[in-house]
Amino acid sequence: MKKPMTSRVVALVACCALLGLASSAIGLSEQFQGRIFQGEKLKPVDSQPKLKVGDKAPDFTLPSLSGEPVSLHQFLGKKNVVISFVPAAWTPVCSEQWPGYNIVKGLFEAADATIIGITTDNIATLYAWTEQMGGVWFPVLSDFWPHGQVAGEYGVLRSGGVSERALFIIDKQGIVRYIDIHDINERPNLETLIGELQKVK
């Protein structure tokens, strides 16, 4: 006779299934065929780190697609925050990374967390791009002007004017708990990010 699965095992199975779905998001950029800029492979990292785990995260206020400015401090005491810097709209890896977060929204909610997506693109470009990908559930912010100021404060502004592909987990007290300045040519591992986020919760 089989033993009934515990709620923890059920949750683990569900989590693995969601992560598997998110991995399949790599094919979502097919809807962009003919619209995605296919650039050359870039130097993996082209910036100087400024922050380390345990530092207070620099506050910022940036314009968002909603029309309302979004500040990091508005989440203090309320939500853990994952800041997702991506280099540019209409590029292959970026157009796979954020749709993957759509699929596993529940895992972020379970960790009492939200994502803030940031690029150095302007609002009009970000609007067209996210509409094409079917929208995203998290706020998308423009670090266009003063150009790359927030990316610079986080130590992830590349010499060419775009940000690194970088993830920062900020806890409810505003402290940096995890940093992944990733190879710009590759998607960060979602399972790793969720695992680090669960440690914060």
PDB file of N, CA, C and O in Angstrom, residues 111-176:
ATOM      1  N   ALA A 111       7.480  32.897  -1.936  1.00  0.00           N
ATOM      2  CA  ALA A 111       8.630  33.440  -1.201  1.00  0.00           C
ATOM      3  C   ALA A 111       8.386  34.877  -0.754  1.00  0.00           C
ATOM      4  O   ALA A 111       9.313  35.558  -0.314  1.00  0.00           O
ATOM      5  N   ASP A 112       7.132  35.324  -0.873  1.00  0.00           N
ATOM      6  CA  ASP A 112       6.752  36.685  -0.490  1.00  0.00           C
ATOM      7  C   ASP A 112       7.651  37.702  -1.196  1.00  0.00           C
ATOM      8  O   ASP A 112       8.192  38.624  -0.570  1.00  0.00           O
ATOM      9  N   ALA A 113       7.797  37.489  -2.499  1.00  0.00           N
ATOM     10  CA  ALA A 113       8.731  38.309  -3.276  1.00  0.00           C
ATOM     11  C   ALA A 113       8.096  38.834  -4.555  1.00  0.00           C
ATOM     12  O   ALA A 113       7.136  38.264  -5.078  1.00  0.00           O
ATOM     13  N   THR A 114       8.638  39.917  -5.025  1.00  0.00           N
ATOM     14  CA  THR A 114       8.292  40.432  -6.337  1.00  0.00           C
ATOM     15  C   THR A 114       9.582  40.604  -7.132  1.00  0.00           C
ATOM     16  O   THR A 114      10.684  40.549  -6.572  1.00  0.00           O
ATOM     17  N   ILE A 115       9.437  40.783  -8.418  1.00  0.00           N
ATOM     18  CA  ILE A 115      10.576  41.086  -9.291  1.00  0.00           C
ATOM     19  C   ILE A 115      10.448  42.541  -9.708  1.00  0.00           C
ATOM     20  O   ILE A 115       9.339  43.052  -9.878  1.00  0.00           O
ATOM     21  N   ILE A 116      11.570  43.198  -9.880  1.00  0.00           N
ATOM     22  CA  ILE A 116      11.619  44.483 -10.564  1.00  0.00           C
ATOM     23  C   ILE A 116      12.549  44.290 -11.756  1.00  0.00           C
ATOM     24  O   ILE A 116      13.714  43.935 -11.590  1.00  0.00           O
ATOM     25  N   GLY A 117      12.019  44.485 -12.960  1.00  0.00           N
ATOM     26  CA  GLY A 117      12.834  44.364 -14.170  1.00  0.00           C
ATOM     27  C   GLY A 117      13.361  45.725 -14.587  1.00  0.00           C
ATOM     28  O   GLY A 117      12.597  46.696 -14.640  1.00  0.00           O
ATOM     29  N   ILE A 118      14.654  45.800 -14.865  1.00  0.00           N
ATOM     30  CA  ILE A 118      15.280  47.087 -15.231  1.00  0.00           C
ATOM     31  C   ILE A 118      16.163  46.906 -16.460  1.00  0.00           C
ATOM     32  O   ILE A 118      16.958  45.969 -16.537  1.00  0.00           O
ATOM     33  N   THR A 119      16.013  47.825 -17.414  1.00  0.00           N
ATOM     34  CA  THR A 119      16.951  47.919 -18.529  1.00  0.00           C
ATOM     35  C   THR A 119      17.280  49.395 -18.764  1.00  0.00           C
ATOM     36  O   THR A 119      16.609  50.280 -18.234  1.00  0.00           O
ATOM     37  N   THR A 120      18.280  49.648 -19.585  1.00  0.00           N
ATOM     38  CA  THR A 120      18.625  51.029 -19.935  1.00  0.00           C
ATOM     39  C   THR A 120      17.860  51.509 -21.166  1.00  0.00           C
ATOM     40  O   THR A 120      18.146  52.582 -21.696  1.00  0.00           O
ATOM     41  N   ASP A 121      16.876  50.729 -21.631  1.00  0.00           N
ATOM     42  CA  ASP A 121      16.027  51.152 -22.749  1.00  0.00           C
ATOM     43  C   ASP A 121      15.044  52.226 -22.294  1.00  0.00           C
ATOM     44  O   ASP A 121      14.729  52.341 -21.108  1.00  0.00           O
ATOM     45  N   ASN A 122      14.503  52.985 -23.260  1.00  0.00           N
ATOM     46  CA  ASN A 122      13.485  53.963 -22.903  1.00  0.00           C
ATOM     47  C   ASN A 122      12.115  53.288 -22.767  1.00  0.00           C
ATOM     48  O   ASN A 122      11.927  52.133 -23.143  1.00  0.00           O
ATOM     49  N   ILE A 123      11.146  54.017 -22.211  1.00  0.00           N
ATOM     50  CA  ILE A 123       9.825  53.466 -21.927  1.00  0.00           C
ATOM     51  C   ILE A 123       9.123  52.982 -23.192  1.00  0.00           C
ATOM     52  O   ILE A 123       8.500  51.910 -23.196  1.00  0.00           O
ATOM     53  N   ALA A 124       9.192  53.731 -24.267  1.00  0.00           N
ATOM     54  CA  ALA A 124       8.496  53.342 -25.500  1.00  0.00           C
ATOM     55  C   ALA A 124       9.000  51.998 -26.011  1.00  0.00           C
ATOM     56  O   ALA A 124       8.214  51.130 -26.427  1.00  0.00           O
ATOM     57  N   THR A 125      10.308  51.799 -25.981  1.00  0.00           N
ATOM     58  CA  THR A 125      10.894  50.530 -26.418  1.00  0.00           C
ATOM     59  C   THR A 125      10.458  49.391 -25.511  1.00  0.00           C
ATOM     60  O   THR A 125      10.073  48.308 -25.979  1.00  0.00           O
ATOM     61  N   LEU A 126      10.489  49.628 -24.204  1.00  0.00           N
ATOM     62  CA  LEU A 126      10.089  48.591 -23.249  1.00  0.00           C
ATOM     63  C   LEU A 126       8.614  48.235 -23.394  1.00  0.00           C
ATOM     64  O   LEU A 126       8.227  47.070 -23.269  1.00  0.00           O
ATOM     65  N   TYR A 127       7.796  49.225 -23.681  1.00  0.00           N
ATOM     66  CA  TYR A 127       6.367  48.974 -23.867  1.00  0.00           C
ATOM     67  C   TYR A 127       6.140  48.050 -25.068  1.00  0.00           C
ATOM     68  O   TYR A 127       5.438  47.036 -24.967  1.00  0.00           O
ATOM     69  N   ALA A 128       6.734  48.395 -26.203  1.00  0.00           N
ATOM     70  CA  ALA A 128       6.552  47.586 -27.416  1.00  0.00           C
ATOM     71  C   ALA A 128       7.066  46.163 -27.210  1.00  0.00           C
ATOM     72  O   ALA A 128       6.430  45.191 -27.632  1.00  0.00           O
ATOM     73  N   TRP A 129       8.208  46.035 -26.557  1.00  0.00           N
ATOM     74  CA  TRP A 129       8.828  44.720 -26.346  1.00  0.00           C
ATOM     75  C   TRP A 129       7.993  43.841 -25.427  1.00  0.00           C
ATOM     76  O   TRP A 129       7.695  42.688 -25.746  1.00  0.00           O
ATOM     77  N   THR A 130       7.586  44.378 -24.288  1.00  0.00           N
ATOM     78  CA  THR A 130       6.822  43.554 -23.344  1.00  0.00           C
ATOM     79  C   THR A 130       5.430  43.237 -23.880  1.00  0.00           C
ATOM     80  O   THR A 130       4.893  42.165 -23.611  1.00  0.00           O
ATOM     81  N   GLU A 131       4.837  44.133 -24.647  1.00  0.00           N
ATOM     82  CA  GLU A 131       3.552  43.831 -25.282  1.00  0.00           C
ATOM     83  C   GLU A 131       3.706  42.663 -26.245  1.00  0.00           C
ATOM     84  O   GLU A 131       2.852  41.773 -26.322  1.00  0.00           O
ATOM     85  N   GLN A 132       4.811  42.659 -26.994  1.00  0.00           N
ATOM     86  CA  GLN A 132       5.046  41.585 -27.957  1.00  0.00           C
ATOM     87  C   GLN A 132       5.208  40.233 -27.255  1.00  0.00           C
ATOM     88  O   GLN A 132       4.789  39.203 -27.773  1.00  0.00           O
ATOM     89  N   MET A 133       5.788  40.244 -26.053  1.00  0.00           N
ATOM     90  CA  MET A 133       5.973  38.977 -25.337  1.00  0.00           C
ATOM     91  C   MET A 133       4.741  38.586 -24.520  1.00  0.00           C
ATOM     92  O   MET A 133       4.738  37.588 -23.828  1.00  0.00           O
ATOM     93  N   GLY A 134       3.675  39.375 -24.620  1.00  0.00           N
ATOM     94  CA  GLY A 134       2.436  39.039 -23.936  1.00  0.00           C
ATOM     95  C   GLY A 134       2.312  39.651 -22.563  1.00  0.00           C
ATOM     96  O   GLY A 134       1.426  39.309 -21.791  1.00  0.00           O
ATOM     97  N   GLY A 135       3.202  40.588 -22.224  1.00  0.00           N
ATOM     98  CA  GLY A 135       3.171  41.249 -20.923  1.00  0.00           C
ATOM     99  C   GLY A 135       3.911  40.465 -19.857  1.00  0.00           C
ATOM    100  O   GLY A 135       4.195  39.275 -20.017  1.00  0.00           O
ATOM    101  N   VAL A 136       4.232  41.136 -18.774  1.00  0.00           N
ATOM    102  CA  VAL A 136       4.858  40.498 -17.610  1.00  0.00           C
ATOM    103  C   VAL A 136       4.119  40.962 -16.363  1.00  0.00           C
ATOM    104  O   VAL A 136       3.506  42.029 -16.351  1.00  0.00           O
ATOM    105  N   TRP A 137       4.161  40.162 -15.319  1.00  0.00           N
ATOM    106  CA  TRP A 137       3.389  40.458 -14.105  1.00  0.00           C
ATOM    107  C   TRP A 137       4.085  41.423 -13.150  1.00  0.00           C
ATOM    108  O   TRP A 137       3.486  41.926 -12.213  1.00  0.00           O
ATOM    109  N   PHE A 138       5.353  41.699 -13.402  1.00  0.00           N
ATOM    110  CA  PHE A 138       6.136  42.521 -12.482  1.00  0.00           C
ATOM    111  C   PHE A 138       6.423  43.891 -13.105  1.00  0.00           C
ATOM    112  O   PHE A 138       6.344  44.061 -14.324  1.00  0.00           O
ATOM    113  N   PRO A 139       6.751  44.886 -12.262  1.00  0.00           N
ATOM    114  CA  PRO A 139       7.054  46.205 -12.813  1.00  0.00           C
ATOM    115  C   PRO A 139       8.330  46.202 -13.647  1.00  0.00           C
ATOM    116  O   PRO A 139       9.328  45.590 -13.266  1.00  0.00           O
ATOM    117  N   VAL A 140       8.258  46.874 -14.784  1.00  0.00           N
ATOM    118  CA  VAL A 140       9.406  47.027 -15.684  1.00  0.00           C
ATOM    119  C   VAL A 140       9.780  48.507 -15.682  1.00  0.00           C
ATOM    120  O   VAL A 140       8.947  49.374 -15.961  1.00  0.00           O
ATOM    121  N   LEU A 141      11.048  48.777 -15.364  1.00  0.00           N
ATOM    122  CA  LEU A 141      11.509  50.154 -15.181  1.00  0.00           C
ATOM    123  C   LEU A 141      12.573  50.528 -16.202  1.00  0.00           C
ATOM    124  O   LEU A 141      13.368  49.691 -16.638  1.00  0.00           O
ATOM    125  N   SER A 142      12.567  51.805 -16.553  1.00  0.00           N
ATOM    126  CA  SER A 142      13.533  52.333 -17.510  1.00  0.00           C
ATOM    127  C   SER A 142      14.638  53.105 -16.798  1.00  0.00           C
ATOM    128  O   SER A 142      14.376  54.094 -16.108  1.00  0.00           O
ATOM    129  N   ASP A 143      15.871  52.660 -16.998  1.00  0.00           N
ATOM    130  CA  ASP A 143      17.067  53.317 -16.459  1.00  0.00           C
ATOM    131  C   ASP A 143      17.742  54.118 -17.580  1.00  0.00           C
ATOM    132  O   ASP A 143      18.956  54.208 -17.654  1.00  0.00           O
ATOM    133  N   PHE A 144      16.891  54.676 -18.448  1.00  0.00           N
ATOM    134  CA  PHE A 144      17.392  55.343 -19.655  1.00  0.00           C
ATOM    135  C   PHE A 144      18.041  56.692 -19.358  1.00  0.00           C
ATOM    136  O   PHE A 144      19.061  57.028 -19.955  1.00  0.00           O
ATOM    137  N   TRP A 145      17.414  57.470 -18.444  1.00  0.00           N
ATOM    138  CA  TRP A 145      17.965  58.803 -18.187  1.00  0.00           C
ATOM    139  C   TRP A 145      17.793  59.206 -16.735  1.00  0.00           C
ATOM    140  O   TRP A 145      16.676  59.055 -16.216  1.00  0.00           O
ATOM    141  N   PRO A 146      18.809  59.741 -16.060  1.00  0.00           N
ATOM    142  CA  PRO A 146      20.208  59.788 -16.524  1.00  0.00           C
ATOM    143  C   PRO A 146      20.683  58.367 -16.891  1.00  0.00           C
ATOM    144  O   PRO A 146      20.450  57.443 -16.115  1.00  0.00           O
ATOM    145  N   HIS A 147      21.285  58.263 -18.036  1.00  0.00           N
ATOM    146  CA  HIS A 147      21.489  56.951 -18.637  1.00  0.00           C
ATOM    147  C   HIS A 147      22.281  55.992 -17.748  1.00  0.00           C
ATOM    148  O   HIS A 147      23.420  56.258 -17.376  1.00  0.00           O
ATOM    149  N   GLY A 148      21.611  54.868 -17.400  1.00  0.00           N
ATOM    150  CA  GLY A 148      22.268  53.807 -16.655  1.00  0.00           C
ATOM    151  C   GLY A 148      22.670  54.176 -15.238  1.00  0.00           C
ATOM    152  O   GLY A 148      23.514  53.502 -14.640  1.00  0.00           O
ATOM    153  N   GLN A 149      22.051  55.207 -14.662  1.00  0.00           N
ATOM    154  CA  GLN A 149      22.463  55.655 -13.328  1.00  0.00           C
ATOM    155  C   GLN A 149      22.295  54.566 -12.269  1.00  0.00           C
ATOM    156  O   GLN A 149      23.181  54.336 -11.450  1.00  0.00           O
ATOM    157  N   VAL A 150      21.147  53.880 -12.295  1.00  0.00           N
ATOM    158  CA  VAL A 150      20.907  52.842 -11.282  1.00  0.00           C
ATOM    159  C   VAL A 150      21.822  51.638 -11.527  1.00  0.00           C
ATOM    160  O   VAL A 150      22.410  51.094 -10.594  1.00  0.00           O
ATOM    161  N   ALA A 151      21.953  51.237 -12.785  1.00  0.00           N
ATOM    162  CA  ALA A 151      22.875  50.146 -13.103  1.00  0.00           C
ATOM    163  C   ALA A 151      24.283  50.489 -12.626  1.00  0.00           C
ATOM    164  O   ALA A 151      25.005  49.632 -12.099  1.00  0.00           O
ATOM    165  N   GLY A 152      24.673  51.751 -12.788  1.00  0.00           N
ATOM    166  CA  GLY A 152      25.991  52.191 -12.324  1.00  0.00           C
ATOM    167  C   GLY A 152      26.132  52.083 -10.814  1.00  0.00           C
ATOM    168  O   GLY A 152      27.158  51.638 -10.303  1.00  0.00           O
ATOM    169  N   GLU A 153      25.078  52.474 -10.075  1.00  0.00           N
ATOM    170  CA  GLU A 153      25.123  52.401  -8.614  1.00  0.00           C
ATOM    171  C   GLU A 153      25.211  50.956  -8.128  1.00  0.00           C
ATOM    172  O   GLU A 153      25.791  50.681  -7.079  1.00  0.00           O
ATOM    173  N   TYR A 154      24.637  50.034  -8.905  1.00  0.00           N
ATOM    174  CA  TYR A 154      24.699  48.616  -8.545  1.00  0.00           C
ATOM    175  C   TYR A 154      25.940  47.929  -9.117  1.00  0.00           C
ATOM    176  O   TYR A 154      26.135  46.729  -8.931  1.00  0.00           O
ATOM    177  N   GLY A 155      26.765  48.689  -9.830  1.00  0.00           N
ATOM    178  CA  GLY A 155      28.021  48.143 -10.358  1.00  0.00           C
ATOM    179  C   GLY A 155      27.840  47.215 -11.543  1.00  0.00           C
ATOM    180  O   GLY A 155      28.673  46.333 -11.767  1.00  0.00           O
ATOM    181  N   VAL A 156      26.753  47.419 -12.319  1.00  0.00           N
ATOM    182  CA  VAL A 156      26.493  46.500 -13.429  1.00  0.00           C
ATOM    183  C   VAL A 156      26.303  47.234 -14.765  1.00  0.00           C
ATOM    184  O   VAL A 156      25.695  46.704 -15.689  1.00  0.00           O
ATOM    185  N   LEU A 157      26.842  48.463 -14.870  1.00  0.00           N
ATOM    186  CA  LEU A 157      26.755  49.193 -16.136  1.00  0.00           C
ATOM    187  C   LEU A 157      27.983  48.865 -16.976  1.00  0.00           C
ATOM    188  O   LEU A 157      29.120  49.087 -16.556  1.00  0.00           O
ATOM    189  N   ARG A 158      27.743  48.317 -18.142  1.00  0.00           N
ATOM    190  CA  ARG A 158      28.833  47.951 -19.042  1.00  0.00           C
ATOM    191  C   ARG A 158      29.350  49.179 -19.785  1.00  0.00           C
ATOM    192  O   ARG A 158      28.666  50.191 -19.902  1.00  0.00           O
ATOM    193  N   SER A 159      30.548  49.063 -20.320  1.00  0.00           N
ATOM    194  CA  SER A 159      31.182  50.204 -20.992  1.00  0.00           C
ATOM    195  C   SER A 159      30.414  50.634 -22.235  1.00  0.00           C
ATOM    196  O   SER A 159      30.507  51.786 -22.653  1.00  0.00           O
ATOM    197  N   GLY A 160      29.616  49.737 -22.814  1.00  0.00           N
ATOM    198  CA  GLY A 160      28.834  50.083 -24.007  1.00  0.00           C
ATOM    199  C   GLY A 160      27.503  50.746 -23.699  1.00  0.00           C
ATOM    200  O   GLY A 160      26.756  51.086 -24.617  1.00  0.00           O
ATOM    201  N   GLY A 161      27.183  50.932 -22.410  1.00  0.00           N
ATOM    202  CA  GLY A 161      25.967  51.654 -22.056  1.00  0.00           C
ATOM    203  C   GLY A 161      24.764  50.796 -21.705  1.00  0.00           C
ATOM    204  O   GLY A 161      23.712  51.326 -21.356  1.00  0.00           O
ATOM    205  N   VAL A 162      24.898  49.462 -21.800  1.00  0.00           N
ATOM    206  CA  VAL A 162      23.818  48.580 -21.350  1.00  0.00           C
ATOM    207  C   VAL A 162      24.229  47.967 -20.019  1.00  0.00           C
ATOM    208  O   VAL A 162      25.390  48.034 -19.621  1.00  0.00           O
ATOM    209  N   SER A 163      23.253  47.371 -19.339  1.00  0.00           N
ATOM    210  CA  SER A 163      23.591  46.743 -18.054  1.00  0.00           C
ATOM    211  C   SER A 163      24.049  45.310 -18.270  1.00  0.00           C
ATOM    212  O   SER A 163      23.807  44.705 -19.322  1.00  0.00           O
ATOM    213  N   GLU A 164      24.682  44.776 -17.255  1.00  0.00           N
ATOM    214  CA  GLU A 164      24.961  43.342 -17.229  1.00  0.00           C
ATOM    215  C   GLU A 164      23.633  42.587 -17.117  1.00  0.00           C
ATOM    216  O   GLU A 164      22.589  43.176 -16.794  1.00  0.00           O
ATOM    217  N   ARG A 165      23.681  41.297 -17.342  1.00  0.00           N
ATOM    218  CA  ARG A 165      22.555  40.430 -16.998  1.00  0.00           C
ATOM    219  C   ARG A 165      22.782  40.034 -15.544  1.00  0.00           C
ATOM    220  O   ARG A 165      23.635  39.206 -15.239  1.00  0.00           O
ATOM    221  N   ALA A 166      22.058  40.674 -14.638  1.00  0.00           N
ATOM    222  CA  ALA A 166      22.378  40.533 -13.221  1.00  0.00           C
ATOM    223  C   ALA A 166      21.119  40.393 -12.375  1.00  0.00           C
ATOM    224  O   ALA A 166      20.066  40.954 -12.705  1.00  0.00           O
ATOM    225  N   LEU A 167      21.243  39.640 -11.294  1.00  0.00           N
ATOM    226  CA  LEU A 167      20.155  39.438 -10.337  1.00  0.00           C
ATOM    227  C   LEU A 167      20.628  39.828  -8.945  1.00  0.00           C
ATOM    228  O   LEU A 167      21.731  39.456  -8.531  1.00  0.00           O
ATOM    229  N   PHE A 168      19.793  40.571  -8.242  1.00  0.00           N
ATOM    230  CA  PHE A 168      20.047  40.928  -6.853  1.00  0.00           C
ATOM    231  C   PHE A 168      18.812  40.555  -6.046  1.00  0.00           C
ATOM    232  O   PHE A 168      17.699  40.946  -6.419  1.00  0.00           O
ATOM    233  N   ILE A 169      18.983  39.804  -4.977  1.00  0.00           N
ATOM    234  CA  ILE A 169      17.879  39.568  -4.045  1.00  0.00           C
ATOM    235  C   ILE A 169      18.053  40.534  -2.882  1.00  0.00           C
ATOM    236  O   ILE A 169      19.100  40.568  -2.235  1.00  0.00           O
ATOM    237  N   ILE A 170      17.008  41.329  -2.656  1.00  0.00           N
ATOM    238  CA  ILE A 170      16.999  42.308  -1.578  1.00  0.00           C
ATOM    239  C   ILE A 170      15.920  41.881  -0.583  1.00  0.00           C
ATOM    240  O   ILE A 170      14.764  41.669  -0.968  1.00  0.00           O
ATOM    241  N   ASP A 171      16.265  41.758   0.686  1.00  0.00           N
ATOM    242  CA  ASP A 171      15.256  41.320   1.660  1.00  0.00           C
ATOM    243  C   ASP A 171      14.375  42.490   2.101  1.00  0.00           C
ATOM    244  O   ASP A 171      14.548  43.640   1.648  1.00  0.00           O
ATOM    245  N   LYS A 172      13.427  42.204   2.976  1.00  0.00           N
ATOM    246  CA  LYS A 172      12.447  43.222   3.382  1.00  0.00           C
ATOM    247  C   LYS A 172      13.069  44.365   4.175  1.00  0.00           C
ATOM    248  O   LYS A 172      12.450  45.417   4.330  1.00  0.00           O
ATOM    249  N   GLN A 173      14.277  44.156   4.654  1.00  0.00           N
ATOM    250  CA  GLN A 173      14.980  45.228   5.368  1.00  0.00           C
ATOM    251  C   GLN A 173      15.869  46.047   4.432  1.00  0.00           C
ATOM    252  O   GLN A 173      16.576  46.959   4.858  1.00  0.00           O
ATOM    253  N   GLY A 174      15.856  45.696   3.144  1.00  0.00           N
ATOM    254  CA  GLY A 174      16.654  46.444   2.173  1.00  0.00           C
ATOM    255  C   GLY A 174      18.097  46.006   2.083  1.00  0.00           C
ATOM    256  O   GLY A 174      18.946  46.741   1.566  1.00  0.00           O
ATOM    257  N   ILE A 175      18.395  44.784   2.555  1.00  0.00           N
ATOM    258  CA  ILE A 175      19.765  44.265   2.547  1.00  0.00           C
ATOM    259  C   ILE A 175      19.966  43.302   1.378  1.00  0.00           C
ATOM    260  O   ILE A 175      19.096  42.474   1.091  1.00  0.00           O
ATOM    261  N   VAL A 176      21.095  43.434   0.714  1.00  0.00           N
ATOM    262  CA  VAL A 176      21.431  42.537  -0.399  1.00  0.00           C
ATOM    263  C   VAL A 176      21.737  41.153   0.157  1.00  0.00           C
ATOM    264  O   VAL A 176      22.632  40.987   0.988  1.00  0.00           O
TER     265      VAL A 176
END
